[in-house]
Coordinates of C-alpha atoms in Angstrom, one line a residue:
Chain A
M220 CA 99.8 67.6 167.3
V221 CA 103.0 66.5 169.0
E222 CA 102.1 63.0 169.9
R223 CA 101.9 60.7 166.9
R224 CA 100.7 57.2 166.6
R225 CA 103.0 54.7 165.0
L226 CA 100.3 53.1 162.9
I227 CA 99.1 56.5 161.6
D228 CA 102.7 57.2 160.6
V229 CA 103.3 53.9 158.9
L230 CA 100.0 53.4 157.1
P231 CA 100.1 56.3 154.6
H232 CA 103.7 55.3 153.7
L233 CA 102.6 51.8 153.1
V234 CA 99.8 52.9 150.8
L235 CA 102.2 55.2 148.9
L236 CA 104.8 52.5 148.6
I237 CA 102.3 50.0 147.2
G238 CA 101.1 52.7 144.8
I239 CA 104.6 53.4 143.6
A240 CA 105.3 49.7 143.2
I241 CA 102.3 49.2 141.1
V242 CA 103.2 52.1 138.8
A243 CA 106.9 51.6 138.7
F244 CA 107.1 47.8 138.4
P245 CA 106.1 47.7 134.7
V246 CA 108.6 50.4 134.0
Y247 CA 111.3 48.4 135.7
V248 CA 110.4 45.3 133.8
A249 CA 110.6 47.3 130.5
F250 CA 114.1 48.5 131.6
V251 CA 115.2 45.0 132.4
A252 CA 113.9 43.7 129.1
S253 CA 115.9 46.3 127.3
T254 CA 119.1 44.9 128.7
W255 CA 118.8 41.3 127.6
D256 CA 119.0 39.7 124.2
A257 CA 116.0 38.7 122.1
A258 CA 116.4 35.0 122.8
T259 CA 116.3 35.3 126.6
I260 CA 113.1 37.4 126.4
S261 CA 111.3 35.2 123.9
N262 CA 111.9 31.9 125.6
G263 CA 109.9 33.3 128.5
Q264 CA 112.6 33.0 131.2
M265 CA 113.8 36.6 131.5
P266 CA 115.2 37.2 135.0
L267 CA 114.1 40.3 137.0
R268 CA 117.6 41.7 137.1
P269 CA 119.3 43.8 134.4
G270 CA 121.2 41.8 131.8
P271 CA 124.5 42.3 130.1
H272 CA 123.3 43.8 126.8
F273 CA 122.5 47.3 127.9
L274 CA 125.0 49.3 125.8
E275 CA 124.6 47.1 122.8
N276 CA 120.8 47.3 122.7
Y277 CA 120.7 51.0 123.3
Y278 CA 123.4 51.7 120.7
R279 CA 121.4 49.6 118.2
T280 CA 118.2 51.3 119.0
I281 CA 119.4 54.9 118.8
F282 CA 121.7 54.7 115.9
I283 CA 120.6 51.8 113.7
G284 CA 117.0 50.9 114.6
T285 CA 115.1 47.8 113.8
S286 CA 115.8 46.6 110.3
S287 CA 112.4 45.4 109.2
S288 CA 109.6 47.2 111.1
T289 CA 110.6 50.9 111.3
R290 CA 113.6 51.1 109.0
E291 CA 114.7 54.2 110.9
P292 CA 117.0 54.7 113.9
V293 CA 115.2 55.7 117.1
G294 CA 117.5 58.7 117.5
N295 CA 115.9 60.3 114.4
M296 CA 112.4 59.4 115.7
M297 CA 113.2 61.1 119.0
L298 CA 114.3 64.2 117.1
N299 CA 111.0 64.2 115.2
S300 CA 109.1 63.8 118.4
L301 CA 111.1 66.5 120.1
I302 CA 110.5 69.0 117.2
M303 CA 106.8 68.2 117.2
A304 CA 106.4 68.4 121.0
L305 CA 108.3 71.7 121.2
C306 CA 106.4 73.2 118.3
I307 CA 103.1 72.2 119.8
A308 CA 104.0 73.4 123.3
I309 CA 105.5 76.7 122.3
G310 CA 102.9 77.4 119.6
K311 CA 100.1 76.7 122.0
I312 CA 101.6 79.0 124.6
A313 CA 102.2 81.8 122.2
I314 CA 98.8 81.7 120.6
S315 CA 97.0 81.2 123.9
L316 CA 98.8 84.1 125.6
I317 CA 97.9 86.5 122.7
S318 CA 94.3 85.3 122.5
A319 CA 93.8 85.6 126.3
F320 CA 95.4 89.0 126.1
A321 CA 92.9 90.0 123.5
V322 CA 89.9 88.6 125.4
V323 CA 90.8 90.2 128.7
Y324 CA 92.2 93.6 127.8
F325 CA 90.4 94.7 124.7
R326 CA 86.8 95.7 124.2
F327 CA 85.9 94.7 120.7
P328 CA 82.6 93.6 119.2
F329 CA 81.7 90.0 119.9
R330 CA 84.4 89.7 122.5
M331 CA 82.4 87.4 124.7
A332 CA 81.2 85.5 121.6
A333 CA 84.9 84.9 120.6
F334 CA 85.7 83.7 124.1
W335 CA 82.8 81.3 124.1
V336 CA 83.8 79.9 120.7
I337 CA 87.3 79.3 122.0
F338 CA 85.8 77.7 125.0
M339 CA 83.6 75.4 123.0
T340 CA 86.6 74.0 121.1
L341 CA 87.3 72.2 124.3
M342 CA 84.6 69.8 123.1
L343 CA 86.3 69.3 119.8
P344 CA 89.6 67.5 120.3
V345 CA 91.6 66.2 117.3
E346 CA 89.8 62.8 117.4
V347 CA 86.4 64.4 116.8
R348 CA 87.4 66.7 114.0
I349 CA 90.0 64.3 112.5
F350 CA 88.5 63.9 109.0
P351 CA 88.0 67.6 108.2
T352 CA 91.3 68.5 109.7
Y353 CA 93.0 65.8 107.7
K354 CA 91.3 67.0 104.5
I355 CA 92.5 70.5 105.1
V356 CA 96.1 69.5 105.8
A357 CA 96.1 67.2 102.8
D358 CA 94.7 70.0 100.5
L359 CA 97.3 72.4 101.7
N360 CA 100.0 69.9 100.8
M361 CA 101.2 69.6 104.4
L362 CA 101.3 65.8 104.7
D363 CA 104.6 64.5 105.8
T364 CA 105.7 68.0 107.0
F365 CA 106.3 69.3 110.5
A366 CA 103.8 72.1 109.7
G367 CA 101.1 69.5 109.1
L368 CA 102.1 67.6 112.1
T369 CA 101.9 70.5 114.5
I370 CA 99.7 73.4 113.3
P371 CA 96.4 71.6 113.7
L372 CA 97.2 70.8 117.2
I373 CA 98.4 74.2 118.3
A374 CA 95.0 75.9 118.9
S375 CA 94.3 75.4 122.6
A376 CA 91.3 76.3 124.6
T377 CA 92.8 75.0 127.8
A378 CA 95.8 77.2 127.8
T379 CA 93.7 80.2 126.7
L380 CA 91.4 79.7 129.6
L381 CA 94.3 79.3 132.1
F382 CA 95.9 82.5 130.9
R383 CA 92.6 84.3 130.9
Q384 CA 92.0 83.4 134.5
F385 CA 95.5 84.5 135.4
F386 CA 95.2 87.8 133.5
M387 CA 92.0 88.6 135.3
T388 CA 93.9 88.5 138.6
V389 CA 96.5 91.0 137.5
P390 CA 95.4 94.3 139.1
D391 CA 94.0 97.0 136.7
E392 CA 96.3 99.5 138.3
L393 CA 99.3 97.8 136.6
V394 CA 97.7 98.5 133.2
E395 CA 97.0 102.1 134.2
A396 CA 100.5 102.6 135.5
S397 CA 101.9 101.2 132.2
K398 CA 99.6 103.6 130.3
I399 CA 100.9 106.5 132.3
D400 CA 104.5 105.3 131.9
G401 CA 104.0 105.5 128.2
A402 CA 103.8 101.8 127.4
G403 CA 101.5 100.8 124.6
P404 CA 99.4 97.6 124.7
M405 CA 102.1 95.4 123.2
K406 CA 104.8 96.9 125.3
F407 CA 102.6 96.2 128.4
F408 CA 102.1 92.7 127.1
F409 CA 105.8 91.9 126.7
D410 CA 107.2 94.0 129.5
T411 CA 104.7 93.2 132.2
L412 CA 102.1 90.6 131.4
V413 CA 104.4 87.9 130.0
P414 CA 107.0 88.2 132.8
L415 CA 104.2 87.9 135.3
S416 CA 102.8 84.8 133.6
I417 CA 106.1 83.0 133.6
T418 CA 105.0 80.4 136.1
S419 CA 101.8 79.7 134.3
V420 CA 103.7 79.5 131.1
A421 CA 106.0 76.9 132.7
A422 CA 103.1 74.9 133.9
M423 CA 101.5 75.0 130.5
F424 CA 104.7 74.1 128.8
V425 CA 105.0 70.9 130.9
V426 CA 101.4 69.9 130.2
Q427 CA 101.6 70.7 126.5
F428 CA 105.0 69.2 125.9
I429 CA 103.8 65.9 127.2
Y430 CA 100.6 66.2 125.2
G431 CA 102.6 66.8 122.1
W432 CA 105.2 64.1 122.8
N433 CA 102.5 61.5 123.4
Q434 CA 100.5 62.3 120.2
Y435 CA 99.8 59.0 118.3
L436 CA 96.7 59.2 116.1
W437 CA 97.5 62.4 114.3
P438 CA 101.1 61.6 113.4
L439 CA 99.9 58.2 112.3
L440 CA 97.6 59.8 109.8
I441 CA 99.9 62.6 108.6
T442 CA 103.2 60.9 108.3
T443 CA 103.9 58.2 105.8
K444 CA 107.6 58.6 105.2
D445 CA 110.0 56.7 107.4
N446 CA 112.1 59.7 108.2
M447 CA 109.0 61.6 109.6
Q448 CA 108.1 58.9 112.1
T449 CA 107.7 59.9 115.8
I450 CA 108.9 57.7 118.6
V451 CA 105.4 56.8 119.8
I452 CA 104.6 55.4 116.4
G453 CA 107.9 53.7 116.3
I454 CA 107.2 51.7 119.4
K455 CA 103.9 50.5 117.9
K456 CA 105.5 49.5 114.6
M457 CA 108.2 47.6 116.3
I458 CA 105.7 45.3 117.9
V459 CA 104.9 43.1 114.9
T460 CA 102.2 40.6 115.3
Q461 CA 102.5 38.2 112.5
D462 CA 105.3 36.3 110.8
A463 CA 108.3 38.3 111.9
L464 CA 109.9 38.1 115.3
T465 CA 109.4 41.1 117.5
E466 CA 112.7 42.4 118.8
W467 CA 111.5 43.0 122.3
Q468 CA 114.7 44.2 123.7
L469 CA 114.7 47.0 121.1
A470 CA 111.1 47.8 121.6
M471 CA 111.6 48.1 125.3
A472 CA 114.7 50.3 124.9
T473 CA 112.6 52.5 122.7
A474 CA 109.8 52.6 125.3
I475 CA 112.3 53.6 127.9
L476 CA 113.8 56.3 125.6
A477 CA 110.3 57.6 124.9
M478 CA 109.7 58.1 128.6
L479 CA 112.8 60.1 129.2
P480 CA 112.1 63.5 127.7
P481 CA 108.8 64.0 129.5
V482 CA 110.4 62.9 132.7
I483 CA 113.3 65.3 132.2
V484 CA 110.8 68.2 131.4
V485 CA 108.7 67.4 134.5
V486 CA 111.7 67.1 136.8
A487 CA 113.4 70.2 135.4
M488 CA 110.3 72.4 135.6
Q489 CA 108.7 70.9 138.7
K490 CA 109.1 73.9 140.9
L491 CA 107.8 76.4 138.4
F492 CA 105.1 73.9 137.4
V493 CA 103.7 73.6 140.9
K494 CA 104.0 77.3 141.5
G495 CA 102.2 78.1 138.3
L496 CA 99.2 75.9 139.2
V497 CA 98.8 76.9 142.8
E498 CA 100.3 80.3 143.3
T499 CA 99.8 83.7 141.6
E500 CA 102.6 86.0 142.0
K501 CA 101.4 89.6 142.0
Chain B
M242 CA 103.3 127.3 134.8
S243 CA 101.3 124.1 134.9
D244 CA 97.9 124.8 136.3
V245 CA 94.9 122.5 135.9
R246 CA 91.6 123.8 134.9
L247 CA 88.4 121.8 134.9
D248 CA 85.4 123.3 133.3
A249 CA 82.0 121.7 133.8
V250 CA 83.5 118.2 133.7
R251 CA 81.0 115.4 133.6
K252 CA 81.3 111.6 133.6
V253 CA 78.3 109.5 132.5
Y254 CA 78.9 105.8 132.5
P255 CA 77.3 103.6 129.9
G256 CA 74.0 102.7 131.5
G257 CA 73.3 106.3 132.5
V258 CA 74.9 106.6 135.9
E259 CA 76.3 110.1 136.3
A260 CA 79.3 109.9 138.5
V261 CA 80.5 113.4 138.1
K262 CA 77.9 116.1 137.5
G263 CA 79.6 119.2 136.1
V264 CA 82.7 120.0 138.2
S265 CA 84.5 123.3 137.6
L266 CA 87.8 123.7 139.4
E267 CA 90.9 125.7 139.1
I268 CA 94.2 124.4 140.5
A269 CA 97.0 127.0 140.4
D270 CA 100.6 126.2 139.5
G271 CA 102.3 124.5 142.4
Q272 CA 99.1 124.2 144.4
F273 CA 98.3 121.1 146.5
C274 CA 94.7 120.4 145.9
V275 CA 92.9 117.7 147.9
L276 CA 89.6 116.1 146.8
V277 CA 87.8 114.7 149.7
G278 CA 84.4 113.1 150.1
P279 CA 82.6 109.9 151.1
S280 CA 83.1 106.8 148.9
G281 CA 81.2 107.0 145.7
C282 CA 81.2 110.8 145.5
G283 CA 83.1 110.9 142.2
K284 CA 86.4 112.1 143.5
S285 CA 88.4 109.2 142.2
T286 CA 86.6 109.3 138.9
L287 CA 87.5 113.0 138.6
L288 CA 91.1 112.3 139.3
R289 CA 91.1 109.4 136.7
M290 CA 89.7 111.8 134.2
V291 CA 92.5 114.2 134.7
A292 CA 94.9 111.3 134.4
G293 CA 93.2 110.2 131.1
L294 CA 92.3 106.8 132.5
E295 CA 88.6 107.6 132.1
T296 CA 87.1 109.4 129.2
I297 CA 85.5 112.8 129.8
S298 CA 81.8 112.7 129.0
G299 CA 81.3 116.5 129.0
G300 CA 83.2 119.7 129.7
T301 CA 86.9 120.2 129.4
C302 CA 90.0 119.4 131.3
A303 CA 93.0 121.6 130.6
I304 CA 96.6 121.1 131.9
D305 CA 98.9 124.0 131.4
G306 CA 96.4 125.8 129.3
K307 CA 96.0 122.9 126.9
V308 CA 92.8 121.0 126.6
V309 CA 93.7 117.3 127.2
N310 CA 90.3 115.6 126.7
E311 CA 91.5 113.6 123.8
I312 CA 95.2 113.1 124.8
E313 CA 96.6 109.8 125.9
P314 CA 97.7 109.5 129.6
A315 CA 101.3 109.1 128.6
E316 CA 101.3 112.4 126.7
R317 CA 99.5 114.5 129.4
D318 CA 102.8 114.8 131.4
I319 CA 101.2 113.6 134.6
A320 CA 102.4 111.0 137.1
M321 CA 100.1 109.0 139.3
V322 CA 100.5 107.2 142.6
F323 CA 98.0 104.4 143.1
Q324 CA 96.4 103.2 146.3
N325 CA 97.9 99.7 145.9
Y326 CA 101.1 101.2 144.6
A327 CA 100.8 99.3 141.3
L328 CA 104.6 98.6 141.2
Y329 CA 105.6 96.1 138.5
P330 CA 106.2 93.0 140.7
H331 CA 108.8 91.5 138.4
M332 CA 111.0 94.5 138.1
S333 CA 113.5 95.8 140.6
V334 CA 112.9 99.1 142.4
Y335 CA 115.4 100.7 140.0
D336 CA 113.6 99.4 137.0
N337 CA 110.3 100.4 138.4
M338 CA 111.4 103.9 138.6
A339 CA 113.3 103.9 135.3
Y340 CA 110.6 102.2 133.2
G341 CA 108.6 105.3 132.3
L342 CA 111.7 107.2 131.4
R343 CA 113.0 104.4 129.2
N344 CA 109.7 104.3 127.4
R345 CA 110.2 108.0 126.6
G346 CA 113.6 107.4 125.3
T347 CA 115.4 109.4 128.0
P348 CA 119.2 108.9 127.7
K349 CA 120.6 106.2 129.9
D350 CA 122.9 108.4 132.1
E351 CA 120.1 110.8 132.7
I352 CA 117.8 108.0 133.8
D353 CA 120.5 106.8 136.1
A354 CA 121.0 110.3 137.6
R355 CA 117.3 110.9 138.1
V356 CA 116.6 107.5 139.6
K357 CA 119.5 107.9 142.0
E358 CA 118.4 111.4 142.9
A359 CA 114.8 110.3 143.6
A360 CA 116.1 107.3 145.6
R361 CA 118.2 109.6 147.7
I362 CA 115.3 112.0 148.4
L363 CA 113.0 109.2 149.3
E364 CA 115.6 107.2 151.2
V365 CA 115.1 104.0 149.2
E366 CA 118.8 103.8 148.0
P367 CA 119.5 100.6 149.8
F368 CA 116.6 98.8 148.1
L369 CA 117.3 99.8 144.5
A370 CA 118.1 96.2 143.5
R371 CA 115.3 94.6 145.4
K372 CA 111.9 93.5 144.0
P373 CA 108.8 95.2 145.4
K374 CA 107.8 92.0 147.1
A375 CA 110.8 92.3 149.4
L376 CA 109.7 95.8 150.6
S377 CA 107.4 96.9 153.4
G378 CA 104.3 98.9 152.7
G379 CA 105.9 102.2 153.5
Q380 CA 108.9 101.4 151.3
R381 CA 106.7 100.4 148.5
Q382 CA 104.8 103.7 148.9
R383 CA 108.1 105.5 148.6
V384 CA 109.0 103.7 145.5
A385 CA 105.6 104.5 144.0
M386 CA 106.3 108.1 144.7
G387 CA 109.8 107.8 143.3
R388 CA 108.3 106.5 140.1
A389 CA 106.2 109.6 139.9
I390 CA 108.9 112.1 140.7
V391 CA 111.7 110.8 138.4
R392 CA 109.4 111.8 135.5
K393 CA 109.4 115.5 136.6
P394 CA 105.8 115.7 135.4
K395 CA 103.6 118.8 135.3
V396 CA 101.0 117.3 137.7
F397 CA 101.1 114.7 140.4
L398 CA 98.0 112.7 140.9
F399 CA 97.6 110.7 144.1
D400 CA 94.7 108.2 144.5
E401 CA 94.3 107.5 148.2
P402 CA 98.0 106.7 148.4
L403 CA 98.1 106.2 152.2
S404 CA 95.1 104.1 152.8
N405 CA 96.9 100.8 152.7
L406 CA 99.4 101.9 155.5
D407 CA 99.0 101.6 159.2
A408 CA 98.0 104.7 161.2
K409 CA 101.4 105.6 162.4
L410 CA 103.1 105.3 159.0
R411 CA 100.2 107.2 157.4
I412 CA 100.9 110.2 159.5
Q413 CA 104.6 110.0 158.8
M414 CA 104.1 109.6 155.1
R415 CA 101.6 112.4 155.1
V416 CA 104.2 114.8 156.4
E417 CA 106.7 113.6 153.9
I418 CA 104.4 114.0 151.0
K419 CA 103.7 117.5 152.0
K420 CA 107.4 118.3 152.4
L421 CA 108.2 116.7 149.1
Q422 CA 105.5 118.7 147.3
R423 CA 106.7 121.9 148.9
A424 CA 110.2 121.2 147.7
L425 CA 109.3 120.1 144.2
K426 CA 106.6 122.8 143.8
T427 CA 104.7 120.5 141.4
T428 CA 101.0 121.0 141.0
S429 CA 99.3 118.1 142.8
I430 CA 95.8 116.6 143.0
Y431 CA 95.3 114.2 145.9
V432 CA 92.2 112.1 146.5
T433 CA 91.4 110.9 150.0
H434 CA 88.4 110.0 152.1
D435 CA 90.2 110.9 155.3
Q436 CA 89.3 114.4 156.3
L437 CA 92.3 114.8 158.6
E438 CA 94.7 114.0 155.7
A439 CA 92.8 116.4 153.6
M440 CA 93.0 119.2 156.1
T441 CA 96.7 118.8 156.8
L442 CA 97.8 118.5 153.2
A443 CA 95.7 120.8 151.2
D444 CA 96.3 124.3 149.9
Q445 CA 93.0 124.0 148.3
L446 CA 90.5 121.6 149.8
V447 CA 87.6 120.5 147.6
V448 CA 84.8 118.7 149.4
M449 CA 82.8 116.5 147.0
N450 CA 79.4 114.9 147.4
K451 CA 77.3 113.0 144.9
G452 CA 79.4 114.0 142.0
Q453 CA 79.4 117.7 142.8
V454 CA 81.7 120.1 144.5
E455 CA 80.1 121.1 147.8
Q456 CA 82.7 123.7 148.7
A457 CA 86.3 124.5 147.6
G458 CA 88.8 126.7 149.4
A459 CA 91.5 126.9 152.0
P460 CA 91.1 124.1 154.6
L461 CA 90.6 126.5 157.5
D462 CA 88.0 128.5 155.6
L463 CA 86.1 125.3 155.1
Y464 CA 86.5 124.5 158.8
E465 CA 85.4 128.0 159.9
K466 CA 82.8 128.8 157.4
P467 CA 81.3 125.6 155.9
Q468 CA 78.9 126.6 153.2
T469 CA 76.6 123.6 153.4
I470 CA 75.4 121.1 156.0
F471 CA 77.4 118.4 154.3
V472 CA 80.7 120.2 154.5
A473 CA 79.9 121.1 158.1
G474 CA 79.4 117.5 159.0
F475 CA 82.3 116.2 156.9
I476 CA 85.1 118.5 158.0
G477 CA 86.3 118.1 161.6
A478 CA 86.7 115.2 163.9
P479 CA 84.6 114.5 165.9
P480 CA 82.0 115.9 163.5
M481 CA 80.2 119.1 164.1
N482 CA 77.0 118.9 166.2
L483 CA 74.0 119.5 163.9
V484 CA 70.7 120.2 165.5
T485 CA 67.5 121.0 163.7
V486 CA 65.9 123.8 165.7
P487 CA 62.2 124.6 164.9
E488 CA 60.9 128.1 165.1
A489 CA 59.6 127.4 168.6
G490 CA 62.9 126.3 169.9
L491 CA 63.9 123.1 171.7
P492 CA 63.7 122.2 175.4
G493 CA 67.1 122.4 177.0
L494 CA 68.5 124.7 174.3
T495 CA 68.6 128.5 174.8
L496 CA 69.5 130.6 171.8
I497 CA 69.6 134.4 172.3
E498 CA 70.1 135.4 168.7
R499 CA 69.0 133.3 165.7
P500 CA 67.7 133.7 162.2
A501 CA 63.9 133.5 161.8
G502 CA 62.2 130.3 160.9
P503 CA 63.4 126.7 161.4
V504 CA 67.2 126.3 161.1
V505 CA 69.9 123.7 161.4
L506 CA 72.2 124.8 164.1
G507 CA 75.8 123.7 163.8
I508 CA 78.3 123.9 166.7
R509 CA 81.6 122.1 166.9
P510 CA 82.3 120.0 170.0
E511 CA 85.5 122.0 170.7
H512 CA 83.5 125.3 170.8
L513 CA 81.1 124.2 173.6
H514 CA 82.5 125.2 177.0
E515 CA 81.2 124.2 180.4
Q516 CA 82.1 127.6 181.9
P517 CA 80.5 130.7 180.3
M518 CA 83.3 132.7 178.8
G519 CA 81.7 136.0 177.7
P520 CA 78.7 136.9 175.7
D521 CA 77.4 133.4 175.1
T522 CA 74.3 133.1 172.9
L523 CA 73.9 129.4 173.1
T524 CA 73.3 127.3 176.2
V525 CA 72.6 123.6 176.1
E526 CA 71.7 121.2 178.8
I527 CA 72.9 117.7 178.2
V528 CA 72.6 114.4 180.0
V529 CA 75.9 112.6 179.5
S530 CA 75.5 109.1 178.1
A531 CA 79.1 108.2 177.2
V532 CA 82.5 109.5 178.1
E533 CA 85.5 109.0 175.7
A534 CA 88.8 109.9 177.1
V535 CA 91.6 110.1 174.5
G536 CA 94.2 111.6 176.8
A537 CA 94.7 115.2 175.9
E538 CA 91.0 115.7 175.8
T539 CA 87.7 114.0 176.6
Y540 CA 84.6 113.8 174.5
L541 CA 81.2 113.7 176.3
Y542 CA 78.4 112.2 174.4
G543 CA 74.9 113.1 175.5
A544 CA 71.3 113.8 174.5
L545 CA 69.9 117.3 174.7
H546 CA 67.7 117.6 177.8
G547 CA 68.0 113.9 178.3
H548 CA 66.0 112.7 175.2
G549 CA 66.7 115.3 172.5
P550 CA 69.2 115.1 169.7
E551 CA 72.7 113.7 170.4
L552 CA 75.5 116.2 171.0
I553 CA 79.2 115.9 171.5
V554 CA 81.1 118.2 173.9
R555 CA 84.9 118.4 174.0
V556 CA 86.5 119.1 177.4
P557 CA 90.2 119.6 177.7
G558 CA 92.3 117.2 179.7
R559 CA 90.9 114.5 181.9
A560 CA 87.2 114.8 182.8
T561 CA 85.5 113.6 185.9
H562 CA 82.2 113.3 184.3
A563 CA 80.1 110.2 184.6
P564 CA 77.3 108.9 182.4
G565 CA 73.9 110.1 183.7
Q566 CA 75.4 113.5 184.8
R567 CA 73.6 116.6 183.7
I568 CA 75.9 119.3 182.3
R569 CA 75.4 122.7 180.8
A570 CA 77.6 124.0 177.9
C571 CA 77.8 127.3 176.3
A572 CA 79.1 128.7 173.0
E573 CA 79.8 132.2 171.6
A574 CA 77.8 133.7 168.8
S575 CA 80.8 133.7 166.5
Q576 CA 81.2 129.9 166.7
L577 CA 77.6 129.1 165.7
H578 CA 76.7 128.1 162.2
F579 CA 73.2 128.3 160.8
F580 CA 71.9 126.4 157.8
N581 CA 68.7 126.4 155.9
P582 CA 67.2 122.9 156.5
Q583 CA 65.6 122.9 153.1
T584 CA 68.5 123.9 150.8
G585 CA 71.2 122.8 153.2
R586 CA 73.0 126.1 152.6
R587 CA 74.6 128.4 155.1
I588 CA 72.6 131.4 156.5
D589 CA 74.9 134.3 157.4

């Protein structure tokens, strides 16, 4: 269609702009709040423009932290969160790739049963199995460790399903060509299947990294030591309700910092991410 | 020496379907053997059993005198070209060809020499660094063949390698495959459903039907002396005219010499002439229903005596025939084929 109506051109943009404003405004307010001092925020007259305390607030947040509530610099919390999110994302991808490989390419007894059991765990997220999982982690002395923080979250039916669907689209002839070329199963897996799955892996990484980064309930249960806190828990702890004064400028700076890594991951992997979800390269 | 010998090879799938019912075949060293047949006749299954991609349910398959029933595909010293090429999409053309050699621990400089040599023969040198995605169908086909020849295997296996190409390229690649095989003198087994491809490529042509070998031999032998009705109808384009003639004969069809009893008479469209050319034993009267001019020749379709079985007559050059016209065509005794309608076998 060559001829275009003005209204039809403008309307979608208007709707999109309103949508963006609704989503982005709170983030902007959080950013503004992180650049003023505590007094300006708490007297209820914080202006909607960035204030003069940007460097000071962020320096204090990252390297010193709040004195009373978290007793830990946010830099360390970010590192904890990063380790946790990376372990969960990479672990999930590794395990899912291998289990999908087993389910698709090997004929073993109860293969479909195994697949359905994996499938059913979709209905059992951490929140549902939290007590038994906690008990096991506690009995294995994994409380306050990264192992305890990540291992129970690694098994992933979603990623297994995604990779299974992808592997089913890989032509059988590639397996056969590999067989004739003298590549055993694991060589086929690493030389052909994994390189072909790279876009799906990227998509999965984005999704699972954010999933890991945003974990709240599980770290809350597993970690008790200050130096094991993750940033999401840190934010919650900073917002004190009784007696003490909430240092809002630091809480908001922490919130902004907590948003950054997922944003970086999404932006950096956007192309691969979209490719991995919509296109299959064969 | 690297001959392939199949002895009563059978394939039974779980569930009891018998895809290949006892095929015995001998393919001599350096011979180009083509398996041809309609889809579902077991030809691909047979090839895949030679490759080791399917287990052999019964009988033996021997390559170079060694029974390979229980040997892994990689150790059979075969190379296979697949219908969809099966190139590794994430590897460059060079790596595609080198992969099999690397897995076998071939020294690096030898891999390089062999890949370059194969690329030169197949004229894919300019594309060595490209990914398969950036190649045309014909180029991919060449790379797939390159992957086979760098290995210098005992046997080449081709599984309908040309069916994904357009008609013109198919003919060109067909000639090249033949030349290449002549030059390399490697025993080859080639599966196709295209009888023209089969005729032109084969040293030994094997026609398969319903999991069994109908006839095996030199292509022209099969053309000239088909042993069964199936082979008669399958080899040749347009197909041989096959008419069931009862003891009493058919109206519009005159046969001077014929075996006793009801027979199936086979006569190729190219062997029917409008002008009598000697001691003709067959004369047919046809009412033309359709005229197909392909340039060098014209095919006349018509029913015997106006309402009998359909026959095809080939006339050279441009024909002036029109539908509805009644023509008379003759054939010599030596060009006639008779088959037993019950057993489907040739009567000599």
